[in-house]
Coordinates of C-alpha atoms in Angstrom, one line a residue:
E1360 CA -0.1 0.1 0.0
D1361 CA 2.9 2.3 0.6
Q1362 CA 4.3 1.6 -2.8
A1363 CA 0.9 2.3 -4.3
L1364 CA 0.7 5.6 -2.3
L1365 CA 4.3 6.7 -3.5
L1366 CA 3.2 5.9 -7.2
K1367 CA 0.1 7.9 -7.0
Q1368 CA 1.9 10.9 -5.5
A1369 CA 4.6 10.7 -8.1
Q1370 CA 2.1 10.5 -11.0
N1371 CA 0.1 13.3 -9.8
E1372 CA 3.0 15.6 -8.7
F1373 CA 2.0 18.4 -11.0
N1374 CA -1.7 18.0 -10.5
K1375 CA -2.8 21.1 -8.7
K1376 CA -6.0 19.6 -7.4
F1377 CA -4.2 16.4 -6.1
R1378 CA -1.5 18.6 -4.4
A1379 CA -4.3 20.2 -2.4
S1380 CA -5.7 17.0 -1.3
D1381 CA -4.9 15.1 1.9
E1382 CA -3.7 12.2 0.1
F1383 CA -0.8 14.1 -1.4
K1384 CA 0.3 15.2 2.2
K1385 CA 0.4 11.6 3.4
S1386 CA 3.8 10.3 4.0
V1387 CA 5.3 6.7 4.4
S1388 CA 5.6 5.3 7.9
E1389 CA 8.7 6.5 10.0
D1390 CA 9.5 2.9 10.5
K1391 CA 10.0 2.1 6.9
I1392 CA 11.9 5.3 6.3
E1393 CA 14.3 4.5 9.3
S1394 CA 14.8 0.8 8.0
F1395 CA 15.5 2.1 4.5
G1396 CA 18.0 4.5 6.0
K1397 CA 19.8 1.6 7.8
V1398 CA 20.0 -0.3 4.6
L1399 CA 21.5 2.6 2.7
Q1400 CA 23.9 3.2 5.5
K1401 CA 25.2 -0.2 5.3
F1402 CA 25.5 -0.1 1.5
F1403 CA 27.5 3.3 1.8
D1404 CA 29.8 1.8 4.6
N1405 CA 30.5 -1.1 2.2
E1406 CA 31.2 1.0 -0.8
R1407 CA 33.5 3.3 1.3
E1408 CA 35.5 0.2 2.3
D1409 CA 35.8 -1.0 -1.3
Y1410 CA 36.8 2.5 -2.4
K1411 CA 39.5 2.7 -0.1
K1412 CA 40.9 -0.7 -1.1
D1413 CA 40.7 0.2 -4.8
V1414 CA 42.6 3.6 -4.1
A1415 CA 45.2 1.6 -2.1
M1416 CA 45.7 -0.8 -4.9
K1417 CA 46.0 2.0 -7.6
T1418 CA 48.8 3.9 -5.9
P1419 CA 51.7 4.0 -8.2
D1420 CA 55.0 2.8 -6.9
Y1421 CA 57.1 6.1 -7.5
D1422 CA 60.4 4.5 -6.7
A1423 CA 59.9 1.6 -9.4
L1424 CA 62.2 3.3 -11.9
Q1425 CA 64.9 3.8 -9.2
K1426 CA 64.7 0.2 -8.1
K1427 CA 64.9 -1.1 -11.8
A1428 CA 67.9 1.0 -12.4
N1429 CA 69.6 -0.3 -9.2
Q1430 CA 69.1 -3.8 -10.4
V1431 CA 71.3 -3.5 -13.7
A1432 CA 75.0 -2.7 -13.2
Y1433 CA 76.6 -1.0 -16.2
D1434 CA 80.4 -1.1 -16.7
F1435 CA 81.5 2.4 -17.6
S1436 CA 85.1 1.9 -16.8
L1437 CA 87.7 3.2 -19.5
K1438 CA 89.9 0.8 -21.3
R1439 CA 93.2 1.2 -22.9
A1440 CA 92.5 0.8 -26.5
I1441 CA 93.1 2.9 -29.7
I1442 CA 90.4 2.7 -32.3
E1443 CA 91.2 4.1 -35.6
V1444 CA 88.2 5.7 -37.4
D1445 CA 88.5 6.2 -41.1
R1446 CA 86.2 9.3 -41.6
D1447 CA 86.9 9.4 -45.3
A1448 CA 86.0 5.8 -45.8
D1449 CA 82.6 6.6 -43.9
R1450 CA 81.9 9.5 -46.2
R1451 CA 82.5 7.4 -49.2
W1452 CA 80.2 4.6 -47.9
S1453 CA 77.5 7.0 -46.9
F1454 CA 77.7 8.7 -50.6
A1455 CA 77.6 5.3 -52.2
T1456 CA 74.6 4.0 -50.3
D1457 CA 72.7 7.3 -50.9
K1458 CA 73.3 6.9 -54.6
M1459 CA 72.2 3.3 -54.6
K1460 CA 69.0 4.2 -52.8
L1461 CA 68.2 6.9 -55.3
A1462 CA 68.9 4.4 -58.2
E1463 CA 66.4 2.0 -56.7
D1464 CA 63.7 4.5 -56.6

């Protein structure tokens, strides 16, 4: 009966004659409103806990890159070696490969 009352009130919300009647001014019993409030409170409490868990899980590890860099050890020590670089040959090779690419096109 409460559901029927709420439905009728919602359907006639904009009816001026109905708004003036006593039926529009009736409300649902306080017990039902209170029990619905308790149900909503439990729901929101559970949602709050789930939200906190999700936020904790989504927090990024800001030191991950630093830890990853510490795992790998690179050898940047200098060695005694003389490496001869023939710049002229590099230029000739670059010029020849460019010519070959142009000829293919």
